[in-house]
């Protein structure tokens, strides 16, 4: 069983920034496409950003222009830097490969954007 570990969430004011991190039990380096997912309160989990080994990236529309996904295959980490946060960003954020594997889900890291 493999679990990814997310961190970096917290309470932030609108307009603020956060840097989410995911560490991967030595597996991230071997996965082609890694992604960040978010689950807003009462909603399904959705894919919001991906990065492959060649550093090609994808962002869901709401993250475009204010987010950066990056990875370090040596240290097995994936990060998601988000800025200009709004209450719509309030969610639990998870990392996983894309497409996701059930046994990779971690506990997520909660982001709350509120004044």
Short mmCIF file of C-alpha atoms in Angstrom, two decimals:
data_model
loop_
_atom_site.label_atom_id
_atom_site.label_comp_id
_atom_site.label_asym_id
_atom_site.label_seq_id
_atom_site.Cartn_x
_atom_site.Cartn_y
_atom_site.Cartn_z
CA UNK A 1 0.00 0.00 0.00
CA UNK A 2 1.39 3.36 -1.02
CA UNK A 3 0.19 6.62 0.42
CA UNK A 4 1.19 10.04 -0.66
CA UNK A 5 1.50 12.69 2.02
CA UNK A 6 0.22 16.19 1.41
CA UNK A 7 1.07 19.26 3.45
CA UNK A 8 1.03 23.03 3.32
CA UNK A 9 -2.64 23.78 3.67
CA UNK A 10 -4.16 26.13 6.19
CA UNK A 11 -6.27 29.19 6.70
CA UNK A 12 -5.43 32.05 4.40
CA UNK A 13 -7.08 35.35 3.64
CA UNK A 14 -8.50 36.12 0.21
CA UNK A 15 -5.72 37.26 -2.08
CA UNK A 16 -3.13 35.26 -0.25
CA UNK A 17 -0.89 32.43 -1.40
CA UNK A 18 -0.10 28.90 -0.39
CA UNK A 19 2.42 26.29 -1.39
CA UNK A 20 1.18 22.73 -1.17
CA UNK A 21 3.63 19.86 -1.07
CA UNK A 22 3.30 16.16 -1.71
CA UNK A 23 5.88 13.57 -0.80
CA UNK A 24 5.75 10.19 -2.32
CA UNK A 25 7.40 7.24 -0.56
CA UNK A 26 9.97 7.05 -3.29
CA UNK A 27 7.41 6.59 -6.05
CA UNK A 28 6.88 10.01 -7.59
CA UNK A 29 10.04 9.82 -9.65
CA UNK A 30 8.75 6.70 -11.37
CA UNK A 31 5.33 8.08 -12.24
CA UNK A 32 4.92 9.87 -15.55
CA UNK A 33 1.98 12.13 -14.77
CA UNK A 34 1.43 13.46 -11.26
CA UNK A 35 -1.54 15.57 -10.38
CA UNK A 36 -3.21 17.66 -7.74
CA UNK A 37 -6.86 17.13 -7.04
CA UNK A 38 -9.24 19.17 -4.96
CA UNK A 39 -12.46 18.29 -3.21
CA UNK A 40 -14.61 21.24 -2.36
CA UNK A 41 -17.13 20.84 0.47
CA UNK A 42 -20.01 18.71 -0.69
CA UNK A 43 -18.51 18.08 -4.13
CA UNK A 44 -16.67 15.33 -5.94
CA UNK A 45 -12.90 15.26 -6.06
CA UNK A 46 -11.61 16.77 -9.29
CA UNK A 47 -8.29 17.01 -11.06
CA UNK A 48 -6.94 20.57 -11.10
CA UNK A 49 -3.32 20.37 -12.24
CA UNK A 50 -0.88 17.86 -13.67
CA UNK A 51 2.78 17.67 -14.55
CA UNK A 52 4.56 14.93 -16.46
CA UNK A 53 8.20 13.89 -16.39
CA UNK A 54 8.98 16.32 -19.20
CA UNK A 55 7.52 19.12 -17.07
CA UNK A 56 4.53 19.60 -19.36
CA UNK A 57 1.73 21.01 -17.27
CA UNK A 58 -2.05 21.27 -17.28
CA UNK A 59 -4.23 23.54 -15.18
CA UNK A 60 -7.95 23.54 -14.70
CA UNK A 61 -9.39 26.87 -15.78
CA UNK A 62 -9.79 28.32 -12.30
CA UNK A 63 -6.08 27.81 -11.55
CA UNK A 64 -4.69 29.10 -14.82
CA UNK A 65 -2.46 32.14 -14.49
CA UNK A 66 -2.17 31.96 -10.71
CA UNK A 67 -0.82 28.52 -10.00
CA UNK A 68 2.40 26.62 -10.64
CA UNK A 69 2.81 22.89 -10.36
CA UNK A 70 6.32 21.52 -10.11
CA UNK A 71 8.03 18.26 -9.31
CA UNK A 72 11.36 17.00 -8.08
CA UNK A 73 11.92 13.43 -9.19
CA UNK A 74 15.04 13.06 -7.06
CA UNK A 75 13.38 14.08 -3.81
CA UNK A 76 10.05 12.60 -4.85
CA UNK A 77 7.98 15.70 -4.28
CA UNK A 78 5.29 17.51 -6.17
CA UNK A 79 4.27 21.04 -5.25
CA UNK A 80 1.40 23.31 -6.14
CA UNK A 81 1.91 27.01 -5.64
CA UNK A 82 -1.35 28.96 -5.66
CA UNK A 83 -1.79 32.69 -5.42
CA UNK A 84 -4.67 35.17 -5.53
CA UNK A 85 -6.69 32.73 -3.49
CA UNK A 86 -10.45 33.15 -3.23
CA UNK A 87 -13.06 31.40 -1.10
CA UNK A 88 -13.71 29.20 -4.17
CA UNK A 89 -10.30 27.62 -3.53
CA UNK A 90 -11.48 26.30 -0.18
CA UNK A 91 -11.11 22.54 -0.45
CA UNK A 92 -9.10 19.55 0.59
CA UNK A 93 -6.22 19.09 -1.83
CA UNK A 94 -4.76 15.71 -2.69
CA UNK A 95 -1.97 14.55 -4.92
CA UNK A 96 -2.00 11.34 -6.92
CA UNK A 97 -0.88 10.13 -10.26
CA UNK A 98 -3.12 10.89 -13.21
CA UNK A 99 -5.15 8.87 -13.72
CA UNK A 100 -5.42 8.31 -10.00
CA UNK A 101 -4.73 5.06 -8.24
CA UNK A 102 -6.90 4.16 -5.27
CA UNK A 103 -4.02 3.02 -3.12
CA UNK A 104 -2.13 6.28 -3.63
CA UNK A 105 -4.67 8.54 -1.94
CA UNK A 106 -3.42 10.25 1.18
CA UNK A 107 -5.24 12.29 3.78
CA UNK A 108 -5.04 15.48 1.79
CA UNK A 109 -4.30 18.96 3.05
CA UNK A 110 -7.10 21.36 3.83
CA UNK A 111 -7.12 24.86 2.43
CA UNK A 112 -9.55 27.40 3.81
CA UNK A 113 -9.73 30.83 2.26
CA UNK A 114 -11.59 33.22 4.49
CA UNK A 115 -11.29 36.64 5.99
#
